[in-house]
Coordinates of C-alpha atoms in Angstrom, one line a residue:
M1 CA -32.6 21.0 -23.2
S2 CA -32.3 23.2 -26.6
A3 CA -35.4 24.9 -25.6
L4 CA -33.9 25.8 -21.9
A5 CA -30.7 27.0 -23.7
S6 CA -32.7 29.3 -26.2
A7 CA -35.0 30.7 -23.6
A8 CA -32.2 31.6 -21.5
I9 CA -30.5 33.5 -24.3
A10 CA -33.8 35.0 -25.4
T11 CA -34.7 36.4 -21.9
F12 CA -31.6 36.6 -19.5
L13 CA -29.1 37.6 -21.8
V14 CA -31.4 40.6 -23.0
E15 CA -32.1 41.3 -19.4
A16 CA -28.2 41.4 -18.5
L17 CA -27.4 43.4 -21.5
Q18 CA -30.4 45.9 -22.0
G19 CA -31.1 46.0 -18.0
F20 CA -28.0 45.9 -16.1
V21 CA -25.5 47.1 -18.8
L22 CA -27.2 49.5 -20.7
G23 CA -30.0 50.6 -18.3
D24 CA -28.1 50.7 -15.0
I25 CA -24.8 51.9 -16.3
L26 CA -25.9 54.7 -18.8
Q27 CA -29.2 55.5 -16.6
I28 CA -31.4 54.9 -19.8
E29 CA -35.0 53.9 -17.9
F30 CA -36.6 52.8 -21.1
L31 CA -33.7 50.1 -21.6
K32 CA -33.6 49.1 -18.4
E33 CA -37.5 48.5 -18.2
T34 CA -37.1 46.4 -21.4
G35 CA -34.3 44.1 -19.7
Q36 CA -36.7 43.7 -16.7
L37 CA -39.6 42.9 -18.9
A38 CA -37.5 40.3 -20.8
G39 CA -36.5 38.4 -17.6
T40 CA -40.0 37.8 -16.6
L41 CA -40.9 36.1 -20.1
S42 CA -38.4 33.2 -19.5
G43 CA -41.3 30.7 -18.4
V44 CA -43.3 31.7 -21.2
I45 CA -40.7 31.4 -24.0
V46 CA -39.3 28.0 -22.6
A47 CA -42.9 26.6 -22.6
F48 CA -43.4 27.7 -26.3
L49 CA -40.1 26.4 -27.4
I50 CA -40.6 22.9 -25.3
A51 CA -44.0 22.5 -27.4
M52 CA -42.9 23.4 -30.6
N53 CA -39.9 20.9 -29.9
R54 CA -42.4 18.2 -29.1
K55 CA -44.2 18.8 -32.3
I56 CA -47.3 20.5 -30.7
N57 CA -49.4 22.6 -33.1
P58 CA -48.1 26.2 -32.9
Q59 CA -51.5 27.5 -31.9
N60 CA -51.8 25.1 -28.9
A61 CA -48.2 25.6 -28.2
A62 CA -48.8 29.2 -27.8
L63 CA -51.8 28.5 -25.7
L64 CA -49.6 26.4 -23.4
A65 CA -47.1 29.0 -23.2
V66 CA -49.3 31.9 -21.7
A67 CA -50.1 29.9 -18.7
F68 CA -46.6 30.2 -17.7
A69 CA -46.6 34.4 -17.7
E70 CA -44.0 35.4 -14.7
I71 CA -43.2 31.8 -13.7
G72 CA -39.3 31.1 -13.7
L73 CA -37.6 29.2 -16.1
V74 CA -37.0 26.1 -14.3
P75 CA -40.4 25.8 -12.9
A76 CA -42.0 26.5 -16.4
F77 CA -39.6 24.1 -18.1
L78 CA -40.4 21.0 -15.7
A79 CA -44.2 21.8 -15.7
A80 CA -44.3 22.4 -19.7
Y81 CA -42.5 19.4 -20.5
L82 CA -44.9 17.4 -18.4
M83 CA -47.9 19.2 -20.0
S84 CA -46.7 18.6 -23.3
F85 CA -47.6 14.9 -23.0
L86 CA -51.3 15.8 -22.2
V87 CA -51.4 18.2 -24.9
R88 CA -50.3 16.0 -27.5
F89 CA -52.7 13.2 -26.2
V90 CA -55.4 15.9 -26.6
E91 CA -54.3 16.8 -30.1
R92 CA -54.4 12.9 -31.1
K93 CA -57.6 12.0 -29.6
I94 CA -59.9 15.2 -30.2
T95 CA -61.0 16.7 -33.7
N96 CA -59.2 19.6 -34.9
G97 CA -60.9 22.7 -34.0
L98 CA -62.1 21.3 -30.6
D99 CA -58.6 20.3 -29.1
F100 CA -58.0 24.1 -28.2
I101 CA -61.0 24.6 -26.6
V102 CA -60.1 21.7 -24.0
I103 CA -56.7 23.1 -23.8
V104 CA -57.9 26.6 -22.9
I105 CA -60.7 25.3 -20.4
F106 CA -58.9 22.4 -18.7
L107 CA -54.9 22.3 -19.4
I108 CA -54.1 25.8 -19.1
P109 CA -55.3 26.0 -15.4
L110 CA -53.5 22.9 -14.8
A111 CA -50.2 23.8 -16.4
R112 CA -50.6 27.2 -14.2
F113 CA -50.9 25.0 -11.2
L114 CA -48.1 23.0 -11.9
G115 CA -45.8 25.8 -12.5
V116 CA -47.1 27.6 -9.2
L117 CA -46.4 24.3 -7.3
F118 CA -43.1 23.8 -8.8
T119 CA -41.8 27.5 -8.1
P120 CA -41.3 27.3 -4.3
L121 CA -39.6 24.0 -4.4
V122 CA -37.2 25.1 -7.1
D123 CA -36.8 28.6 -5.5
G124 CA -36.3 27.3 -2.1
S125 CA -33.6 24.9 -3.2
L126 CA -31.7 27.6 -5.2
L127 CA -32.2 30.2 -2.4
K128 CA -30.3 27.8 0.0
I129 CA -27.4 27.1 -2.4
G130 CA -26.8 31.0 -3.0
G131 CA -26.8 31.2 1.0
V132 CA -24.1 28.5 1.3
I133 CA -22.0 30.4 -1.4
D134 CA -22.6 33.6 0.4
G135 CA -21.4 32.2 3.8
A136 CA -18.5 30.5 1.9
M137 CA -17.3 33.7 1.2
S138 CA -16.7 34.7 4.8
T139 CA -15.3 31.4 5.8
S140 CA -13.3 30.1 2.9
P141 CA -12.9 32.5 -0.1
F142 CA -10.6 30.2 -1.7
L143 CA -13.0 27.2 -1.6
M144 CA -15.9 29.6 -2.7
G145 CA -13.9 30.9 -5.9
L146 CA -12.7 27.3 -6.7
I147 CA -16.5 25.7 -6.5
L148 CA -18.1 28.8 -7.8
G149 CA -15.9 29.7 -10.8
G150 CA -15.7 25.8 -11.7
I151 CA -19.6 25.5 -11.7
V152 CA -20.6 28.9 -13.6
T153 CA -18.2 27.9 -16.7
V154 CA -19.6 24.5 -16.8
V155 CA -23.1 25.6 -16.4
G156 CA -22.5 28.6 -18.7
T157 CA -21.8 25.9 -21.5
S158 CA -24.8 23.8 -20.7
P159 CA -28.5 24.4 -21.6
L160 CA -29.3 25.6 -18.1
S161 CA -27.1 29.1 -18.6
S162 CA -25.2 30.8 -16.0
M163 CA -27.1 33.8 -16.5
A164 CA -30.2 31.8 -15.5
L165 CA -28.4 29.9 -12.3
T166 CA -26.9 33.2 -10.7
A167 CA -30.2 35.1 -11.2
M168 CA -32.0 32.4 -9.5
L169 CA -29.4 32.1 -6.9
G170 CA -29.6 35.8 -6.5
L171 CA -26.1 36.2 -6.0
T172 CA -24.3 39.6 -5.4
G173 CA -21.3 41.3 -4.5
V174 CA -18.0 39.1 -4.3
P175 CA -19.6 35.9 -5.4
M176 CA -21.3 37.5 -8.3
A177 CA -18.1 39.3 -9.4
V178 CA -16.4 35.9 -9.6
A179 CA -19.3 34.5 -11.8
A180 CA -19.4 37.3 -14.1
L181 CA -15.4 37.5 -14.7
T182 CA -15.1 33.6 -15.1
A183 CA -18.0 33.6 -17.3
F184 CA -16.2 36.3 -19.3
G185 CA -12.8 34.0 -19.3
S186 CA -14.8 31.1 -20.3
S187 CA -14.8 32.7 -23.8
F188 CA -11.1 32.4 -24.1
M189 CA -11.0 28.6 -22.9
N190 CA -14.0 27.8 -25.5
T191 CA -12.5 29.2 -28.2
T192 CA -9.1 27.9 -27.6
I193 CA -10.6 24.4 -27.4
L194 CA -12.9 24.3 -30.1
H195 CA -10.2 25.8 -32.4
R196 CA -7.4 23.5 -31.5
L197 CA -9.6 20.4 -31.3
K198 CA -11.4 21.5 -34.6
I199 CA -14.8 21.1 -33.1
G200 CA -17.0 23.1 -35.3
S201 CA -16.2 25.8 -38.0
L202 CA -14.6 29.2 -37.4
K203 CA -18.4 30.8 -37.0
S204 CA -18.9 28.3 -34.4
V205 CA -15.8 29.4 -32.4
I206 CA -16.7 33.2 -33.0
S207 CA -20.3 32.3 -31.7
I208 CA -19.3 30.5 -28.8
A209 CA -16.9 33.3 -27.7
I210 CA -19.9 35.6 -27.8
E211 CA -22.4 33.3 -25.9
P212 CA -21.5 30.0 -25.2
L213 CA -25.2 28.7 -25.2
S214 CA -25.6 29.4 -28.8
K215 CA -23.4 26.2 -29.5
A216 CA -24.9 23.8 -27.2
D217 CA -25.2 20.9 -29.5
L218 CA -21.4 21.0 -30.3
V219 CA -20.7 21.0 -26.4
S220 CA -23.3 18.3 -25.8
A221 CA -21.7 16.2 -28.3
N222 CA -18.2 16.7 -26.7
P223 CA -18.9 17.1 -23.2
V224 CA -15.8 15.7 -21.5
P225 CA -13.1 18.0 -22.9
V226 CA -15.1 21.2 -22.8
Y227 CA -16.7 20.8 -19.5
V228 CA -13.4 19.7 -18.0
T229 CA -11.5 22.5 -19.5
N230 CA -14.2 25.1 -18.3
F231 CA -14.2 23.6 -15.0
I232 CA -10.4 23.7 -14.2
G233 CA -10.0 27.2 -16.0
G234 CA -12.9 28.5 -14.0
A235 CA -12.0 27.3 -10.6
L236 CA -8.5 28.8 -10.9
A237 CA -9.6 32.2 -12.1
G238 CA -12.4 32.0 -9.4
I239 CA -9.7 31.7 -6.9
V240 CA -8.0 34.7 -7.7
L241 CA -11.1 36.7 -8.4
A242 CA -12.4 35.9 -4.7
Y243 CA -9.4 37.6 -3.2
S244 CA -9.6 40.5 -6.0
G245 CA -12.2 43.0 -3.8
L246 CA -14.2 43.3 -7.0
I247 CA -18.0 43.3 -6.4
N248 CA -20.8 42.9 -8.5
D249 CA -24.6 43.7 -7.6
A250 CA -26.4 42.8 -10.5
P251 CA -27.4 39.2 -10.2
G252 CA -28.0 37.2 -13.6
T253 CA -24.9 39.0 -15.4
A254 CA -22.9 35.9 -15.6
A255 CA -22.0 35.9 -19.3
P256 CA -19.1 36.8 -21.5
T257 CA -20.0 40.3 -22.7
P258 CA -22.4 41.6 -19.7
G259 CA -20.3 40.0 -17.2
L260 CA -17.1 42.1 -18.3
L261 CA -19.1 45.3 -19.1
V262 CA -21.4 45.3 -15.9
M263 CA -18.3 45.1 -13.7
F264 CA -17.4 48.7 -14.4
G265 CA -20.6 49.9 -12.8
F266 CA -19.6 48.7 -9.5
N267 CA -15.6 48.9 -9.4
P268 CA -12.8 51.1 -10.5
A269 CA -11.9 50.7 -14.3
M270 CA -8.5 49.9 -13.9
E271 CA -9.1 47.0 -11.2
V272 CA -11.6 45.6 -13.5
V273 CA -9.2 45.7 -16.6
K274 CA -6.5 44.2 -14.5
Y275 CA -8.6 41.2 -13.2
A276 CA -10.1 40.8 -16.7
A277 CA -6.7 40.4 -18.2
I278 CA -5.6 37.8 -15.4
T279 CA -8.7 35.8 -15.7
A280 CA -8.3 36.0 -19.6
A281 CA -4.7 34.7 -19.3
I282 CA -5.5 32.1 -17.0
C283 CA -8.2 30.8 -19.1
F284 CA -6.3 31.0 -22.4
T285 CA -3.4 29.0 -20.9
V286 CA -5.8 26.3 -19.3
G287 CA -7.5 26.0 -22.9
I288 CA -3.9 25.6 -24.4
I289 CA -3.0 22.9 -22.3
M290 CA -6.1 21.0 -22.2
S291 CA -6.4 21.1 -25.8
Y292 CA -3.0 19.3 -25.7
V293 CA -4.5 16.7 -23.0
F294 CA -7.3 16.0 -25.2
R295 CA -5.4 16.0 -28.6
N296 CA -6.4 12.3 -29.2
Y297 CA -9.9 12.4 -28.0
P298 CA -12.4 11.4 -30.5
I299 CA -14.2 14.5 -31.8
K300 CA -18.1 14.4 -32.5
N301 CA -18.7 17.5 -35.0
S302 CA -22.4 18.0 -35.5
E303 CA -21.6 20.5 -38.4
V304 CA -19.4 18.0 -40.2
L305 CA -21.1 14.8 -39.7
P306 CA -23.8 15.7 -42.3
N307 CA -21.3 16.4 -44.9
E308 CA -19.4 13.4 -44.1
D309 CA -22.6 11.0 -44.3
V310 CA -23.4 12.9 -47.9
N311 CA -19.8 12.0 -49.2
S312 CA -19.9 8.4 -47.9
K313 CA -23.4 7.9 -49.7
K314 CA -21.6 9.2 -53.0
A315 CA -18.6 7.1 -52.5

């Protein structure tokens, strides 16, 4: 799952900042192209990271990764994980120097086939979900804001990434505006809950404010306080934003920094500032309240545990 999170940061964050924010808003074609190309590499990067995490030889990991060029993040993730077992089997059974030939001739085509096979299944499911969200906007903005705002902030702190989710759903208009600004607001919740519950160091608090995926280990170690806080704050902010009239036609920009910046390209600046401030206030308040609710919750701190183990051994 850490490979999924890292791949999302390396591709969708670059695509959002370079392509949609700097490229579209500043009208710099080179940066726009850079962002678009980064978005197409998600499958390659996630496959390579999975292979490396599975202790596959770096050369073979790279060979496996190239099979997923222009294949989406989730289909590549599923296919690469399955293929990693076959690659490891080949490495164990075939003498070094010949294993890569087997991988090139047999496993790369198989990996590509699996990636292509999974793509319509994943895309079809996600597009249906995106259609339901768009339809909910016309029938019940309240429900759409509540569900989408809550889901985006939770997914934003999980390895899947809110950027990847909204890009694959193809959200635009009001739903994408809700996703973008609730992702922005999640920074205030996450920094508050981490700081007040003493989850991680100050560096971690700053890091999660900039990009929640960067501290997926801390979130995964303490899922209940972080996810519950994010869902409540995101849902409340999403309800407000659903009636704001703001739009966002840049799918995949559901992240704190690009989520805010890209909104200025589609809406009056003062409206964006006003609703960004409201979202921040809601999320900060929820963070304060939930940190009190979870004040006695047992915290697992991955950055503290190693030091504690060392101290206990010295004792």
